[in-house]
CSV table of C-alpha atoms and ligand atoms in Angstrom, one decimal:
chain,number,residue,atom,x,y,z
A,274,UNK,CA,82.5,-67.3,65.1
A,275,UNK,CA,85.8,-65.4,64.4
A,276,UNK,CA,85.1,-62.3,62.3
A,277,UNK,CA,88.6,-60.8,62.6
A,278,UNK,CA,90.4,-59.6,59.5
A,279,UNK,CA,93.5,-57.6,58.6
A,280,UNK,CA,93.2,-54.5,56.4
A,281,UNK,CA,96.4,-52.7,55.5
A,282,UNK,CA,98.2,-54.3,58.4
A,283,UNK,CA,95.6,-53.2,60.9
A,284,UNK,CA,93.9,-55.9,63.0
A,285,UNK,CA,90.1,-55.4,62.8
A,286,UNK,CA,87.7,-57.3,65.0
A,287,UNK,CA,85.3,-57.5,62.0
A,288,UNK,CA,85.3,-56.3,58.4
A,289,UNK,CA,83.0,-53.3,58.7
A,290,UNK,CA,84.8,-50.0,58.5
A,291,UNK,CA,82.4,-47.1,58.8
A,292,UNK,CA,83.1,-45.0,55.7
A,293,UNK,CA,84.3,-41.5,55.8
A,294,UNK,CA,81.3,-39.3,56.3
A,295,UNK,CA,79.5,-36.9,58.7
A,296,UNK,CA,78.9,-40.0,60.9
A,297,UNK,CA,82.6,-40.0,61.7
A,298,UNK,CA,83.1,-36.3,61.8
A,299,UNK,CA,82.9,-36.0,65.6
A,300,UNK,CA,84.4,-37.9,68.5
A,301,UNK,CA,80.8,-38.7,69.7
A,302,UNK,CA,80.0,-40.1,66.3
A,303,UNK,CA,83.2,-42.2,66.2
A,304,UNK,CA,82.4,-43.5,69.7
A,305,UNK,CA,78.9,-44.4,68.7
A,306,UNK,CA,80.2,-46.4,65.8
A,307,UNK,CA,82.8,-48.2,67.9
A,308,UNK,CA,80.2,-49.0,70.6
A,309,UNK,CA,77.9,-50.3,67.9
A,310,UNK,CA,80.4,-52.8,66.8
A,311,UNK,CA,82.4,-51.3,63.9
A,312,UNK,CA,85.7,-52.9,63.1
A,313,UNK,CA,87.3,-49.5,62.3
A,314,UNK,CA,86.3,-46.0,61.3
A,315,UNK,CA,87.5,-43.8,58.5
A,316,UNK,CA,87.1,-40.2,59.7
A,317,UNK,CA,85.3,-37.6,57.8
A,318,UNK,CA,87.7,-36.2,55.2
A,319,UNK,CA,89.8,-33.2,55.6
A,320,UNK,CA,89.9,-31.4,52.2
A,321,UNK,CA,93.1,-30.4,50.6
A,322,UNK,CA,91.6,-27.0,50.1
A,323,UNK,CA,91.2,-26.6,53.8
A,324,UNK,CA,94.8,-27.3,54.4
A,325,UNK,CA,95.8,-24.9,51.7
A,326,UNK,CA,93.5,-22.2,53.1
A,327,UNK,CA,95.1,-22.7,56.5
A,328,UNK,CA,98.6,-22.2,55.0
A,329,UNK,CA,97.3,-19.3,53.0
A,330,UNK,CA,95.8,-17.6,56.0
A,331,UNK,CA,99.0,-18.2,58.0
A,332,UNK,CA,101.1,-16.6,55.3
A,333,UNK,CA,98.6,-13.8,54.8
A,334,UNK,CA,99.0,-14.1,51.1
A,335,UNK,CA,95.4,-14.9,50.2
A,336,UNK,CA,96.7,-16.3,47.0
A,337,UNK,CA,95.0,-19.7,47.5
A,338,UNK,CA,91.7,-18.0,48.2
A,339,UNK,CA,91.8,-16.2,44.9
A,340,UNK,CA,92.5,-19.4,43.1
A,341,UNK,CA,89.2,-20.8,44.2
A,342,UNK,CA,87.2,-17.9,42.8
A,343,UNK,CA,83.6,-17.8,43.8
A,344,UNK,CA,84.0,-20.7,46.1
A,345,UNK,CA,86.3,-18.7,48.3
A,346,UNK,CA,83.6,-17.4,50.7
A,347,UNK,CA,82.4,-20.9,51.2
A,348,UNK,CA,85.9,-22.1,51.7
A,349,UNK,CA,86.7,-19.4,54.2
A,350,UNK,CA,83.7,-20.3,56.2
A,351,UNK,CA,84.5,-24.0,56.0
A,352,UNK,CA,88.0,-23.4,57.1
A,353,UNK,CA,86.9,-21.3,60.0
A,354,UNK,CA,84.6,-24.0,61.1
A,355,UNK,CA,86.6,-27.1,60.4
A,356,UNK,CA,90.2,-26.2,60.1
A,357,UNK,CA,93.2,-28.4,60.3
A,358,UNK,CA,93.5,-27.9,64.0
A,359,UNK,CA,90.1,-29.2,64.6
A,360,UNK,CA,90.8,-32.2,62.5
A,361,UNK,CA,93.9,-33.0,64.6
A,362,UNK,CA,91.7,-32.7,67.7
A,363,UNK,CA,89.2,-35.1,66.1
A,364,UNK,CA,91.9,-37.6,65.6
A,365,UNK,CA,93.3,-37.2,69.1
A,366,UNK,CA,89.8,-37.4,70.6
A,367,UNK,CA,88.8,-40.4,68.6
A,368,UNK,CA,91.9,-42.3,69.5
A,369,UNK,CA,91.3,-41.6,73.2
A,370,UNK,CA,87.6,-42.5,73.0
A,371,UNK,CA,87.9,-45.9,71.1
A,372,UNK,CA,90.1,-48.9,70.8
A,373,UNK,CA,89.3,-49.7,67.2
A,374,UNK,CA,91.6,-48.4,64.4
A,375,UNK,CA,91.1,-44.8,63.4
A,376,UNK,CA,91.8,-44.0,59.8
A,377,UNK,CA,92.3,-40.3,58.9
A,378,UNK,CA,91.1,-39.2,55.5
A,379,UNK,CA,92.2,-36.5,53.1
A,380,UNK,CA,90.4,-35.5,49.9
A,381,UNK,CA,93.1,-34.4,47.5
A,382,UNK,CA,93.8,-33.7,43.9
A,383,UNK,CA,97.4,-32.5,43.8
A,384,UNK,CA,100.8,-32.7,45.3
A,385,UNK,CA,102.4,-29.7,46.9
A,386,UNK,CA,102.1,-27.8,50.1
A,387,UNK,CA,99.2,-29.7,51.7
A,388,UNK,CA,101.2,-32.9,51.9
A,389,UNK,CA,103.4,-31.4,54.7
A,390,UNK,CA,100.3,-31.8,56.9
A,391,UNK,CA,100.2,-35.5,56.4
A,392,UNK,CA,102.8,-36.0,59.2
A,393,UNK,CA,100.6,-33.9,61.6
A,394,UNK,CA,97.8,-36.4,61.0
A,395,UNK,CA,100.1,-39.3,61.9
A,396,UNK,CA,101.5,-37.4,64.9
A,397,UNK,CA,97.9,-36.8,66.2
A,398,UNK,CA,97.6,-40.6,66.4
A,399,UNK,CA,95.9,-41.8,63.2
A,400,UNK,CA,96.5,-45.5,62.7
A,401,UNK,CA,96.4,-45.1,58.9
A,402,UNK,CA,95.8,-42.5,56.3
A,403,UNK,CA,93.2,-42.8,53.5
A,404,UNK,CA,93.7,-40.5,50.5
A,405,UNK,CA,90.5,-39.9,48.7
A,406,UNK,CA,91.7,-38.9,45.2
A,407,UNK,CA,89.5,-38.0,42.3
A,408,UNK,CA,90.9,-35.9,39.5
A,409,UNK,CA,88.2,-34.9,37.1
A,410,UNK,CA,89.5,-35.6,33.6
A,411,UNK,CA,87.7,-32.6,32.2
A,412,UNK,CA,90.5,-30.7,30.6
A,413,UNK,CA,91.3,-31.8,27.1
A,414,UNK,CA,94.9,-30.7,27.6
A,415,UNK,CA,95.6,-33.6,29.9
A,416,UNK,CA,95.7,-37.2,28.7
A,417,UNK,CA,95.4,-40.2,30.8
A,418,UNK,CA,99.1,-40.5,31.4
A,419,UNK,CA,99.3,-36.9,32.8
A,420,UNK,CA,96.3,-37.6,35.1
A,421,UNK,CA,97.5,-41.0,36.3
A,422,UNK,CA,100.9,-39.5,37.0
A,423,UNK,CA,99.3,-37.2,39.5
A,424,UNK,CA,98.1,-40.1,41.5
A,425,UNK,CA,101.6,-41.5,41.7
A,426,UNK,CA,103.1,-38.2,42.6
A,427,UNK,CA,100.7,-37.7,45.5
A,428,UNK,CA,101.5,-41.1,46.9
A,429,UNK,CA,105.2,-40.6,46.5
A,430,UNK,CA,105.0,-37.2,48.3
A,431,UNK,CA,102.9,-38.5,51.2
A,432,UNK,CA,104.9,-41.7,51.5
A,433,UNK,CA,108.0,-39.6,52.1
A,434,UNK,CA,106.4,-38.0,55.2
A,435,UNK,CA,104.5,-40.7,57.0
A,436,UNK,CA,105.2,-44.3,58.2
A,437,UNK,CA,101.6,-45.3,58.9
A,438,UNK,CA,99.8,-47.4,56.3
A,439,UNK,CA,98.3,-45.4,53.4
A,440,UNK,CA,95.3,-46.4,51.4
A,441,UNK,CA,93.9,-44.9,48.2
A,442,UNK,CA,90.2,-44.4,47.8
A,443,UNK,CA,89.7,-44.0,44.1
A,444,UNK,CA,87.2,-44.0,41.2
A,445,UNK,CA,86.6,-46.7,38.7
A,446,UNK,CA,86.8,-44.8,35.4
A,447,UNK,CA,90.3,-45.7,34.2
A,448,UNK,CA,90.7,-47.1,30.8
A,449,UNK,CA,93.6,-49.3,31.8
A,450,UNK,CA,92.0,-50.2,35.1
A,451,UNK,CA,93.8,-53.4,36.1
A,452,UNK,CA,97.2,-52.1,35.0
A,453,UNK,CA,96.7,-48.8,36.9
A,454,UNK,CA,95.5,-50.5,40.1
A,455,UNK,CA,98.4,-53.0,40.0
A,456,UNK,CA,100.9,-50.1,39.4
A,457,UNK,CA,99.4,-48.1,42.3
A,458,UNK,CA,99.7,-51.2,44.5
A,459,UNK,CA,103.4,-51.3,43.7
A,460,UNK,CA,104.0,-47.9,45.1
A,461,UNK,CA,104.1,-49.2,48.7
A,462,UNK,CA,100.5,-48.3,49.6
A,463,UNK,CA,98.8,-50.8,51.9
A,464,UNK,CA,95.3,-50.6,50.7
A,465,UNK,CA,92.9,-49.8,47.8
A,466,UNK,CA,89.4,-48.7,48.7
A,467,UNK,CA,87.2,-49.4,45.8
A,468,UNK,CA,85.5,-47.1,45.1
A,469,UNK,CA,85.0,-43.5,46.1
A,470,UNK,CA,81.8,-41.6,45.7
A,471,UNK,CA,81.6,-38.0,44.7
A,472,UNK,CA,79.2,-35.2,44.2
A,473,UNK,CA,77.3,-35.5,40.9
A,474,UNK,CA,75.5,-32.6,39.3
A,475,UNK,CA,71.8,-32.6,38.6
A,476,UNK,CA,69.4,-30.1,37.0
A,477,UNK,CA,66.2,-28.8,38.6
A,478,UNK,CA,63.7,-28.5,35.7
A,479,UNK,CA,61.4,-26.3,37.7
A,480,UNK,CA,63.8,-23.6,38.7
A,481,UNK,CA,66.3,-24.2,35.9
A,482,UNK,CA,69.1,-24.3,38.3
A,483,UNK,CA,71.9,-26.7,39.1
A,484,UNK,CA,71.4,-29.1,42.0
A,485,UNK,CA,73.0,-32.3,43.2
A,486,UNK,CA,72.2,-36.0,42.7
A,487,UNK,CA,71.4,-37.9,45.9
A,488,UNK,CA,74.5,-38.9,47.8
A,489,UNK,CA,73.3,-42.2,49.1
A,490,UNK,CA,74.0,-45.4,47.1
A,491,UNK,CA,71.7,-48.2,46.2
A,492,UNK,CA,72.2,-51.9,46.9
A,493,UNK,CA,72.7,-52.6,43.1
A,494,UNK,CA,75.8,-50.3,43.2
A,495,UNK,CA,77.5,-53.3,44.8
A,496,UNK,CA,78.1,-54.6,41.3
A,497,UNK,CA,81.0,-52.2,40.7
A,498,UNK,CA,83.2,-53.1,43.7
A,499,UNK,CA,82.2,-56.7,43.4
A,500,UNK,CA,83.4,-57.0,39.8
A,501,UNK,CA,86.7,-55.2,40.4
A,502,UNK,CA,87.6,-56.7,43.6
A,503,UNK,CA,87.0,-60.2,42.1
A,504,UNK,CA,89.2,-59.3,39.1
A,505,UNK,CA,92.0,-57.6,41.0
A,506,UNK,CA,92.3,-60.1,43.8
A,507,UNK,CA,95.7,-61.6,43.6
A,508,UNK,CA,96.8,-59.1,40.9
A,509,UNK,CA,97.4,-56.2,43.3
A,510,UNK,CA,100.0,-56.1,46.0
A,511,UNK,CA,97.9,-54.6,48.7
A,512,UNK,CA,94.7,-55.2,50.6
A,513,UNK,CA,91.4,-54.1,49.1
A,514,UNK,CA,88.3,-52.8,50.9
A,515,UNK,CA,85.0,-52.6,49.1
A,516,UNK,CA,83.1,-49.3,49.2
A,517,UNK,CA,79.8,-48.5,47.4
A,518,UNK,CA,76.6,-50.4,47.8
A,519,UNK,CA,77.4,-52.7,50.8
A,520,UNK,CA,74.0,-52.4,52.4
A,521,UNK,CA,73.6,-55.9,54.0
A,522,UNK,CA,75.4,-58.8,55.6
A,523,UNK,CA,75.0,-60.7,52.3
A,524,UNK,CA,76.6,-57.9,50.3
A,525,UNK,CA,79.5,-58.0,52.9
A,526,UNK,CA,79.8,-61.8,52.4
A,527,UNK,CA,80.0,-61.3,48.6
A,528,UNK,CA,82.8,-58.8,48.6
A,529,UNK,CA,84.8,-61.0,51.1
A,530,UNK,CA,84.2,-64.0,48.8
A,531,UNK,CA,85.5,-61.8,45.9
A,532,UNK,CA,88.6,-61.1,47.8
A,533,UNK,CA,88.1,-57.9,49.9
A,534,UNK,CA,89.7,-57.7,53.3
A,535,UNK,CA,87.0,-55.4,54.6
A,536,UNK,CA,84.1,-53.1,53.5
A,537,UNK,CA,83.6,-49.4,54.0
A,538,UNK,CA,79.9,-48.8,54.8
A,539,UNK,CA,78.1,-45.5,54.9
A,540,UNK,CA,74.6,-45.3,53.4
A,541,UNK,CA,73.2,-48.4,55.2
A,542,UNK,CA,74.3,-46.9,58.6
A,543,UNK,CA,73.0,-43.5,57.7
A,544,UNK,CA,69.6,-45.0,56.8
A,545,UNK,CA,69.2,-47.6,59.5
A,546,UNK,CA,71.2,-46.2,62.4
A,547,UNK,CA,74.4,-47.4,64.1
A,548,UNK,CA,72.8,-50.5,65.5
A,549,UNK,CA,72.5,-51.7,61.9
A,550,UNK,CA,76.3,-52.6,62.1
A,551,UNK,CA,75.3,-55.4,64.5
A,552,UNK,CA,72.5,-56.6,62.2
A,553,UNK,CA,74.9,-56.8,59.2
A,554,UNK,CA,77.4,-58.7,61.4
A,555,UNK,CA,74.7,-61.1,62.6
A,556,UNK,CA,73.6,-61.8,59.1
A,557,UNK,CA,77.2,-62.4,58.0
A,558,UNK,CA,77.7,-64.7,61.0
A,559,UNK,CA,74.5,-66.6,60.2
A,560,UNK,CA,75.5,-67.1,56.6
A,561,UNK,CA,79.0,-68.3,57.6
A,562,UNK,CA,77.2,-70.8,59.9
A,563,UNK,CA,75.2,-72.3,57.0
A,564,UNK,CA,78.4,-73.0,55.2
A,565,UNK,CA,80.4,-74.2,58.2
A,566,UNK,CA,82.8,-71.3,57.9
A,567,UNK,CA,84.4,-70.5,61.3
A,568,UNK,CA,86.5,-67.5,60.3
A,569,UNK,CA,86.8,-65.0,57.4
A,570,UNK,CA,89.8,-66.7,56.0
A,571,UNK,CA,87.8,-69.9,55.5
A,572,UNK,CA,86.1,-68.2,52.5
A,573,UNK,CA,87.8,-64.9,51.7
A,574,UNK,CA,88.7,-64.8,48.0
A,575,UNK,CA,87.2,-68.2,47.3
A,576,UNK,CA,85.2,-66.7,44.4
A,577,UNK,CA,87.8,-64.3,43.1
A,578,UNK,CA,88.5,-64.5,39.4
A,579,UNK,CA,91.5,-66.8,39.8
A,580,UNK,CA,89.5,-69.3,41.8
A,581,UNK,CA,86.4,-69.8,39.7
A,582,UNK,CA,85.9,-72.3,36.9
A,583,UNK,CA,84.7,-69.6,34.5
A,584,UNK,CA,87.0,-66.5,35.0
A,585,UNK,CA,85.2,-64.7,32.2
A,586,UNK,CA,82.2,-64.4,34.4
A,587,UNK,CA,83.8,-61.3,36.0
A,588,UNK,CA,84.6,-59.9,32.5
A,589,UNK,CA,81.4,-60.3,30.6
A,590,UNK,CA,80.0,-56.9,29.9
A,591,UNK,CA,77.8,-57.3,26.9
A,592,UNK,CA,74.4,-58.8,27.6
A,593,UNK,CA,74.1,-60.4,24.2
A,594,UNK,CA,77.4,-62.2,24.6
A,595,UNK,CA,76.4,-63.4,28.1
A,596,UNK,CA,73.1,-64.8,27.0
A,597,UNK,CA,74.4,-66.6,23.8
A,598,UNK,CA,77.3,-68.0,25.8
A,599,UNK,CA,74.9,-69.4,28.3
A,600,UNK,CA,72.5,-70.7,25.7
A,601,UNK,CA,69.7,-68.4,26.9
A,602,UNK,CA,67.5,-66.4,24.5
B,834,FMN,C1,76.7,-38.0,53.5
B,834,FMN,C2,78.0,-38.7,53.0
B,834,FMN,C3,79.2,-38.0,53.2
B,834,FMN,C4,80.4,-38.5,52.7
B,834,FMN,N1,81.6,-37.9,53.0
B,834,FMN,C5,82.7,-38.4,52.5
B,834,FMN,C6,84.0,-37.8,52.8
B,834,FMN,O1,84.1,-36.8,53.4
B,834,FMN,N2,85.1,-38.4,52.3
B,834,FMN,C7,85.1,-39.6,51.7
B,834,FMN,O2,86.1,-40.1,51.3
B,834,FMN,N3,83.9,-40.2,51.4
B,834,FMN,C8,82.7,-39.7,51.8
B,834,FMN,N4,81.6,-40.3,51.6
B,834,FMN,C9,81.6,-41.6,50.8
B,834,FMN,C10,81.5,-42.8,51.8
B,834,FMN,O3,82.6,-42.8,52.7
B,834,FMN,C11,81.4,-44.1,51.0
B,834,FMN,O4,82.6,-44.3,50.3
B,834,FMN,C12,80.3,-44.1,49.9
B,834,FMN,O5,79.1,-43.5,50.4
B,834,FMN,C13,80.0,-45.5,49.4
B,834,FMN,O6,79.6,-46.3,50.5
B,834,FMN,P1,78.0,-46.6,50.8
B,834,FMN,O7,77.5,-47.3,49.6
B,834,FMN,O8,78.1,-47.5,52.0
B,834,FMN,O9,77.4,-45.3,51.0
B,834,FMN,C14,80.4,-39.8,52.0
B,834,FMN,C15,79.1,-40.4,51.8
B,834,FMN,C16,78.0,-39.9,52.3
B,834,FMN,C17,76.7,-40.6,52.1
């Protein structure tokens, strides 16, 4: 069975990309993922703040530190521990240790000084660059146009500096979703990673303090990327990789059928160990066998919105409408 696929111009031996996370934050971790069969790895993200802190400490201004207020102590610590230099070493080490593509990752929210470091990531050997962008639309001063413009500005700035393929890992809460995704794909990016996952606040009722929601996803979370990859397939000018809720070989088969080129997987590997990559691939292979598919392109996109008899299936959102339409209840 041929599981090879292409994502953002990179040849992958199979569609599983280990998602950016602690598992890909060390050379040993990356090697383990490659030895366990991953098609590619997205390295643990470097945070825009880390890059700015590095610049700030080099210039001795401290200005950036002050901008981050109470978080600055944490930031200082974090920068000491995991500064840009270490990240470049991670890229170099990972590239030496494995033969699968290594995707560098930056978490960012703005344009400006940090983007000058994008070239360093390329020079360290990264095969591609994933920009994990999430701009919290929490300030009433900024409308959707202002916020969306920042995504375009970041891409434009980074694109000027690097020649390796760029992907955007983004969220799903845009009112003009299809329009925005299509427009982003016209900027020359090579991939959309749908979707990113971010810290969510929770409240501890016992201690009356703020805490965090669990970071792991659930298998049902697959619904989000499945819908949007199905809808966007053929409407965007770049490859798509599913991320969020791909916990099994079956889930992997589904996002490929909807039109994804690959899938970023994190939670399932965290929970089951690196060997689980092989289990997911075996399940995918077995399922392909039952349908007589010999390679991914035999079925990729077969059930995207353009290829199904009832395209509204991807758009139905109200349960009442769904049930009456199908004559149920
Ligand atoms: C512990 C943990 C750490 C993560 N760290 C990052 C990160 O640094 N950068 C990033 O872009 N995504 C990060 N993610 C998100 C994952 O890469 C992935 O997109 C997300 O978990 C959805 O995939 P999943 O359903 O397979 O977990 C992290 C996820 C987890 C669980």
